[in-house]
């Protein structure tokens, strides 16, 4: 049985959402963050040597990393649904956005967060250039979503599932006014209207509304 270990208000909501979109059977186990450090509690850390969310277990398999888990579930339980096949014209875009989420966007956002935590120090040279990546990312995302409804193109895919977290919950920690980004705002409304997304959020984090405006 596929078990999704979800840490409250974290990137593991992606995996709950994926399972709901695929309509596959899974067991959901929730963990609360440590009330003092707001990090994963000891029981969560014990699941996997790296100890971050998400983690899934499936028989003897223990797997971490959002991207690896999404690919595993789609291949093993989703019959390839929500991925894009190599002969599809959308394949390259799918790959780009799927990997951009955790490969570039999340690291840029984390850097922003660290600079803020340090008291918004005047960022010198190379640090300032790295910080500017977040602005470039949002500008690029705005342009993309002005051209197509979903990241890979015409169809909703797993690229949307992995891209949402930095556009929604991350903005709670690193506020970003979306007024200059009408296409991102419209996209977030499209996501919010998806029944599988609504079911996933109600199960993963009851009572929490991720920023979708
Ligand atoms: N690249 C990793 C990032 C995992 C990550 O940083 N997860 C955060 C939750 S959003 C976490 O586990 N934080 C709690 C902790 O580190 O104790 C993935 O996508 O799986």
mmCIF file of C-alpha atoms and ligand atoms in Angstrom:
data_model
loop_
_atom_site.group_PDB
_atom_site.id
_atom_site.type_symbol
_atom_site.label_atom_id
_atom_site.label_comp_id
_atom_site.label_asym_id
_atom_site.label_seq_id
_atom_site.Cartn_x
_atom_site.Cartn_y
_atom_site.Cartn_z
ATOM 1 C CA UNK A 1 0.000 0.000 0.000
ATOM 2 C CA UNK A 2 1.289 3.430 -0.919
ATOM 3 C CA UNK A 3 1.633 5.604 2.173
ATOM 4 C CA UNK A 4 2.045 9.364 1.867
ATOM 5 C CA UNK A 5 3.726 10.863 4.931
ATOM 6 C CA UNK A 6 2.605 14.475 5.013
ATOM 7 C CA UNK A 7 4.252 17.104 7.166
ATOM 8 C CA UNK A 8 1.754 19.883 7.964
ATOM 9 C CA UNK A 9 1.897 22.873 5.586
ATOM 10 C CA UNK A 10 4.803 21.641 3.510
ATOM 11 C CA UNK A 11 5.828 20.494 0.058
ATOM 12 C CA UNK A 12 4.382 17.077 0.756
ATOM 13 C CA UNK A 13 0.921 18.495 -0.049
ATOM 14 C CA UNK A 14 2.081 18.021 -3.662
ATOM 15 C CA UNK A 15 1.978 14.267 -3.217
ATOM 16 C CA UNK A 16 -1.491 14.226 -1.693
ATOM 17 C CA UNK A 17 -2.654 16.383 -4.595
ATOM 18 C CA UNK A 18 -1.018 14.028 -7.127
ATOM 19 C CA UNK A 19 -2.767 10.995 -5.619
ATOM 20 C CA UNK A 20 -6.107 12.810 -5.709
ATOM 21 C CA UNK A 21 -5.627 13.865 -9.338
ATOM 22 C CA UNK A 22 -4.733 10.296 -10.296
ATOM 23 C CA UNK A 23 -7.564 8.924 -8.124
ATOM 24 C CA UNK A 24 -5.353 6.125 -6.810
ATOM 25 C CA UNK A 25 -5.646 4.410 -3.422
ATOM 26 C CA UNK A 26 -3.213 5.649 -0.773
ATOM 27 C CA UNK A 27 -2.957 6.013 2.946
ATOM 28 C CA UNK A 28 -2.262 9.468 4.325
ATOM 29 C CA UNK A 29 -0.357 9.919 7.581
ATOM 30 C CA UNK A 30 -0.069 13.502 8.891
ATOM 31 C CA UNK A 31 2.668 14.836 11.125
ATOM 32 C CA UNK A 32 2.658 18.166 12.921
ATOM 33 C CA UNK A 33 5.736 20.363 12.813
ATOM 34 C CA UNK A 34 7.761 20.735 16.002
ATOM 35 C CA UNK A 35 5.988 23.588 17.823
ATOM 36 C CA UNK A 36 9.250 25.338 18.746
ATOM 37 C CA UNK A 37 11.549 24.870 15.743
ATOM 38 C CA UNK A 38 8.742 24.517 13.125
ATOM 39 C CA UNK A 39 10.907 21.781 11.567
ATOM 40 C CA UNK A 40 9.913 18.129 11.013
ATOM 41 C CA UNK A 41 9.361 16.212 14.275
ATOM 42 C CA UNK A 42 11.605 13.286 15.267
ATOM 43 C CA UNK A 43 9.090 10.687 13.938
ATOM 44 C CA UNK A 44 9.230 12.323 10.520
ATOM 45 C CA UNK A 45 13.024 12.629 10.522
ATOM 46 C CA UNK A 46 13.199 8.906 11.302
ATOM 47 C CA UNK A 47 11.390 7.969 8.089
ATOM 48 C CA UNK A 48 14.281 8.741 5.731
ATOM 49 C CA UNK A 49 17.990 9.499 6.267
ATOM 50 C CA UNK A 50 17.545 13.048 4.911
ATOM 51 C CA UNK A 51 14.387 13.583 6.939
ATOM 52 C CA UNK A 52 12.611 16.221 4.835
ATOM 53 C CA UNK A 53 9.041 16.214 3.511
ATOM 54 C CA UNK A 54 7.750 14.628 1.350
ATOM 55 C CA UNK A 55 8.447 10.969 2.051
ATOM 56 C CA UNK A 56 6.451 8.001 0.794
ATOM 57 C CA UNK A 57 6.667 4.370 1.772
ATOM 58 C CA UNK A 58 5.509 1.546 -0.465
ATOM 59 C CA UNK A 59 6.270 -1.902 0.911
ATOM 60 C CA UNK A 60 10.046 -1.918 1.379
ATOM 61 C CA UNK A 61 10.510 1.273 -0.608
ATOM 62 C CA UNK A 62 11.181 4.490 1.318
ATOM 63 C CA UNK A 63 11.470 7.456 -1.029
ATOM 64 C CA UNK A 64 12.138 11.162 -0.505
ATOM 65 C CA UNK A 65 12.326 14.204 -2.850
ATOM 66 C CA UNK A 66 9.195 15.617 -4.464
ATOM 67 C CA UNK A 67 10.358 15.045 -8.043
ATOM 68 C CA UNK A 68 11.458 11.451 -7.473
ATOM 69 C CA UNK A 69 8.222 10.641 -5.639
ATOM 70 C CA UNK A 70 6.043 12.190 -8.337
ATOM 71 C CA UNK A 71 7.839 10.240 -11.061
ATOM 72 C CA UNK A 72 7.644 7.031 -9.013
ATOM 73 C CA UNK A 73 3.902 7.308 -8.385
ATOM 74 C CA UNK A 74 3.075 8.270 -11.971
ATOM 75 C CA UNK A 75 5.129 5.383 -13.378
ATOM 76 C CA UNK A 76 4.073 2.768 -10.858
ATOM 77 C CA UNK A 77 0.454 3.651 -10.117
ATOM 78 C CA UNK A 78 -0.602 6.270 -12.646
ATOM 79 C CA UNK A 79 0.071 4.410 -15.922
ATOM 80 C CA UNK A 80 2.038 7.472 -17.028
ATOM 81 C CA UNK A 81 -0.895 9.859 -16.600
ATOM 82 C CA UNK A 82 -0.013 13.511 -15.854
ATOM 83 C CA UNK A 83 3.436 13.059 -17.409
ATOM 84 C CA UNK A 84 4.194 13.987 -21.012
ATOM 85 C CA UNK A 85 5.569 11.389 -23.405
ATOM 86 C CA UNK A 86 8.802 12.017 -25.386
ATOM 87 C CA UNK A 87 6.980 12.112 -28.738
ATOM 88 C CA UNK A 88 4.554 14.793 -27.522
ATOM 89 C CA UNK A 89 5.418 18.346 -28.692
ATOM 90 C CA UNK A 90 4.961 19.487 -25.067
ATOM 91 C CA UNK A 91 7.689 17.115 -23.790
ATOM 92 C CA UNK A 92 10.521 19.665 -23.532
ATOM 93 C CA UNK A 93 8.301 22.263 -21.825
ATOM 94 C CA UNK A 94 7.053 19.625 -19.414
ATOM 95 C CA UNK A 95 10.610 18.667 -18.480
ATOM 96 C CA UNK A 96 11.708 22.262 -18.122
ATOM 97 C CA UNK A 97 8.940 23.338 -15.749
ATOM 98 C CA UNK A 98 8.955 20.056 -13.818
ATOM 99 C CA UNK A 99 12.651 20.557 -13.052
ATOM 100 C CA UNK A 100 12.641 24.354 -12.816
ATOM 101 C CA UNK A 101 10.409 24.192 -9.724
ATOM 102 C CA UNK A 102 12.904 22.518 -7.413
ATOM 103 C CA UNK A 103 16.062 23.030 -9.455
ATOM 104 C CA UNK A 104 15.932 26.844 -9.675
ATOM 105 C CA UNK A 105 12.759 28.444 -8.297
ATOM 106 C CA UNK A 106 12.791 26.917 -4.814
ATOM 107 C CA UNK A 107 16.551 27.590 -4.314
ATOM 108 C CA UNK A 108 16.057 31.254 -5.388
ATOM 109 C CA UNK A 109 13.129 31.584 -2.981
ATOM 110 C CA UNK A 110 15.156 30.011 -0.162
ATOM 111 C CA UNK A 111 17.964 32.478 -0.784
ATOM 112 C CA UNK A 112 15.446 35.330 -0.555
ATOM 113 C CA UNK A 113 14.194 33.871 2.697
ATOM 114 C CA UNK A 114 17.682 33.628 4.200
ATOM 115 C CA UNK A 115 18.518 37.227 3.269
ATOM 116 C CA UNK A 116 15.259 38.352 4.884
ATOM 117 C CA UNK A 117 16.029 36.345 8.027
ATOM 118 C CA UNK A 118 19.410 38.061 8.213
ATOM 119 C CA UNK A 119 17.570 41.371 8.401
ATOM 120 C CA UNK A 120 17.514 42.239 4.715
ATOM 121 C CA UNK A 121 21.210 43.015 4.686
ATOM 122 C CA UNK A 122 22.430 45.113 1.793
ATOM 123 C CA UNK A 123 23.247 42.265 -0.562
ATOM 124 C CA UNK A 124 26.708 42.639 -2.075
ATOM 125 C CA UNK A 125 27.523 41.890 -5.758
ATOM 126 C CA UNK A 126 27.036 38.216 -6.456
ATOM 127 C CA UNK A 127 24.408 37.769 -3.723
ATOM 128 C CA UNK A 128 22.334 40.585 -5.211
ATOM 129 C CA UNK A 129 22.615 38.933 -8.624
ATOM 130 C CA UNK A 130 21.438 35.623 -7.162
ATOM 131 C CA UNK A 131 18.503 37.321 -5.405
ATOM 132 C CA UNK A 132 17.425 38.858 -8.662
ATOM 133 C CA UNK A 133 16.798 35.333 -9.987
ATOM 134 C CA UNK A 134 13.478 35.228 -8.116
ATOM 135 C CA UNK A 135 12.299 38.361 -9.921
ATOM 136 C CA UNK A 136 13.366 36.906 -13.245
ATOM 137 C CA UNK A 137 11.581 33.657 -12.410
ATOM 138 C CA UNK A 138 8.280 35.401 -11.663
ATOM 139 C CA UNK A 139 8.569 37.460 -14.857
ATOM 140 C CA UNK A 140 9.228 34.294 -16.882
ATOM 141 C CA UNK A 141 6.331 32.435 -15.229
ATOM 142 C CA UNK A 142 3.988 35.363 -15.923
ATOM 143 C CA UNK A 143 4.963 35.284 -19.588
ATOM 144 C CA UNK A 144 4.477 31.519 -19.803
ATOM 145 C CA UNK A 145 1.045 31.586 -18.194
ATOM 146 C CA UNK A 146 -0.010 34.388 -20.500
ATOM 147 C CA UNK A 147 0.653 32.070 -23.425
ATOM 148 C CA UNK A 148 -0.725 28.732 -22.145
ATOM 149 C CA UNK A 149 -3.169 27.664 -19.419
ATOM 150 C CA UNK A 150 -0.849 25.090 -17.802
ATOM 151 C CA UNK A 151 2.923 24.930 -17.523
ATOM 152 C CA UNK A 152 3.441 22.170 -20.095
ATOM 153 C CA UNK A 153 0.943 23.758 -22.496
ATOM 154 C CA UNK A 154 -2.705 22.955 -23.109
ATOM 155 C CA UNK A 155 -2.980 20.143 -20.557
ATOM 156 C CA UNK A 156 -2.674 20.023 -16.783
ATOM 157 C CA UNK A 157 0.354 17.859 -15.858
ATOM 158 C CA UNK A 158 2.618 16.977 -12.957
ATOM 159 C CA UNK A 159 4.644 20.094 -13.840
ATOM 160 C CA UNK A 160 1.736 22.087 -12.381
ATOM 161 C CA UNK A 161 1.726 19.968 -9.248
ATOM 162 C CA UNK A 162 5.398 20.598 -8.564
ATOM 163 C CA UNK A 163 5.310 24.285 -9.568
ATOM 164 C CA UNK A 164 2.428 25.313 -7.329
ATOM 165 C CA UNK A 165 4.139 25.268 -3.913
ATOM 166 C CA UNK A 166 6.636 28.077 -4.696
ATOM 167 C CA UNK A 167 3.775 30.127 -6.158
ATOM 168 C CA UNK A 168 1.447 29.583 -3.199
ATOM 169 C CA UNK A 169 2.609 28.530 0.278
ATOM 170 C CA UNK A 170 6.146 29.877 -0.241
ATOM 171 C CA UNK A 171 4.657 33.377 -0.602
ATOM 172 C CA UNK A 172 3.516 33.139 2.994
ATOM 173 C CA UNK A 173 7.191 33.116 4.013
ATOM 174 C CA UNK A 174 8.489 35.371 1.226
ATOM 175 C CA UNK A 175 5.659 37.786 0.472
ATOM 176 C CA UNK A 176 5.317 38.807 -3.161
ATOM 177 C CA UNK A 177 2.576 41.108 -4.410
ATOM 178 C CA UNK A 178 0.939 39.449 -7.417
ATOM 179 C CA UNK A 179 -0.698 42.640 -8.718
ATOM 180 C CA UNK A 180 1.864 42.906 -11.560
ATOM 181 C CA UNK A 181 1.239 39.234 -12.460
ATOM 182 C CA UNK A 182 -2.378 38.878 -13.681
ATOM 183 C CA UNK A 183 -1.649 35.644 -15.529
ATOM 184 C CA UNK A 184 -0.233 34.020 -12.393
ATOM 185 C CA UNK A 185 -3.329 35.183 -10.502
ATOM 186 C CA UNK A 186 -5.621 33.662 -13.133
ATOM 187 C CA UNK A 187 -3.585 30.435 -13.018
ATOM 188 C CA UNK A 188 -3.954 30.181 -9.245
ATOM 189 C CA UNK A 189 -7.726 30.542 -9.677
ATOM 190 C CA UNK A 190 -7.713 27.682 -12.199
ATOM 191 C CA UNK A 191 -5.817 25.492 -9.731
ATOM 192 C CA UNK A 192 -8.137 26.431 -6.854
ATOM 193 C CA UNK A 193 -11.142 25.359 -8.951
ATOM 194 C CA UNK A 194 -9.846 21.804 -9.443
ATOM 195 C CA UNK A 195 -11.881 19.333 -7.356
ATOM 196 C CA UNK A 196 -8.817 17.105 -6.786
ATOM 197 C CA UNK A 197 -6.849 20.086 -5.455
ATOM 198 C CA UNK A 198 -9.700 20.988 -3.112
ATOM 199 C CA UNK A 199 -9.955 17.401 -1.851
ATOM 200 C CA UNK A 200 -6.189 17.182 -1.360
ATOM 201 C CA UNK A 201 -5.964 20.399 0.660
ATOM 202 C CA UNK A 202 -8.939 19.410 2.821
ATOM 203 C CA UNK A 203 -7.204 16.127 3.655
ATOM 204 C CA UNK A 204 -3.622 17.401 3.907
ATOM 205 C CA UNK A 205 -4.093 20.586 5.897
ATOM 206 C CA UNK A 206 -7.669 20.969 7.110
ATOM 207 C CA UNK A 207 -8.387 24.553 8.078
ATOM 208 C CA UNK A 208 -5.405 25.958 6.166
ATOM 209 C CA UNK A 209 -5.899 28.015 3.011
ATOM 210 C CA UNK A 210 -2.701 28.387 0.966
ATOM 211 C CA UNK A 211 -2.243 31.863 -0.539
ATOM 212 C CA UNK A 212 -3.829 31.583 -3.981
ATOM 213 C CA UNK A 213 -4.361 35.294 -4.707
HETATM 214 N N1 LIG B 1 13.804 19.312 -2.437
HETATM 215 C C1 LIG B 1 13.095 18.714 -1.338
HETATM 216 C C2 LIG B 1 12.836 19.761 -0.274
HETATM 217 C C3 LIG B 1 12.272 19.174 0.979
HETATM 218 C C4 LIG B 1 12.064 20.195 2.089
HETATM 219 O O1 LIG B 1 12.874 21.110 2.305
HETATM 220 N N2 LIG B 1 10.948 20.018 2.822
HETATM 221 C C5 LIG B 1 10.632 20.872 3.937
HETATM 222 C C6 LIG B 1 9.120 21.103 3.988
HETATM 223 S S1 LIG B 1 8.556 22.284 2.846
HETATM 224 C C7 LIG B 1 10.948 20.177 5.256
HETATM 225 O O2 LIG B 1 10.945 18.979 5.343
HETATM 226 N N3 LIG B 1 11.142 20.982 6.305
HETATM 227 C C8 LIG B 1 11.247 20.509 7.634
HETATM 228 C C9 LIG B 1 12.625 20.106 8.060
HETATM 229 O O3 LIG B 1 13.586 20.295 7.295
HETATM 230 O O4 LIG B 1 12.743 19.606 9.180
HETATM 231 C C10 LIG B 1 11.797 18.066 -1.856
HETATM 232 O O5 LIG B 1 11.136 18.655 -2.700
HETATM 233 O O6 LIG B 1 11.467 16.959 -1.426
#
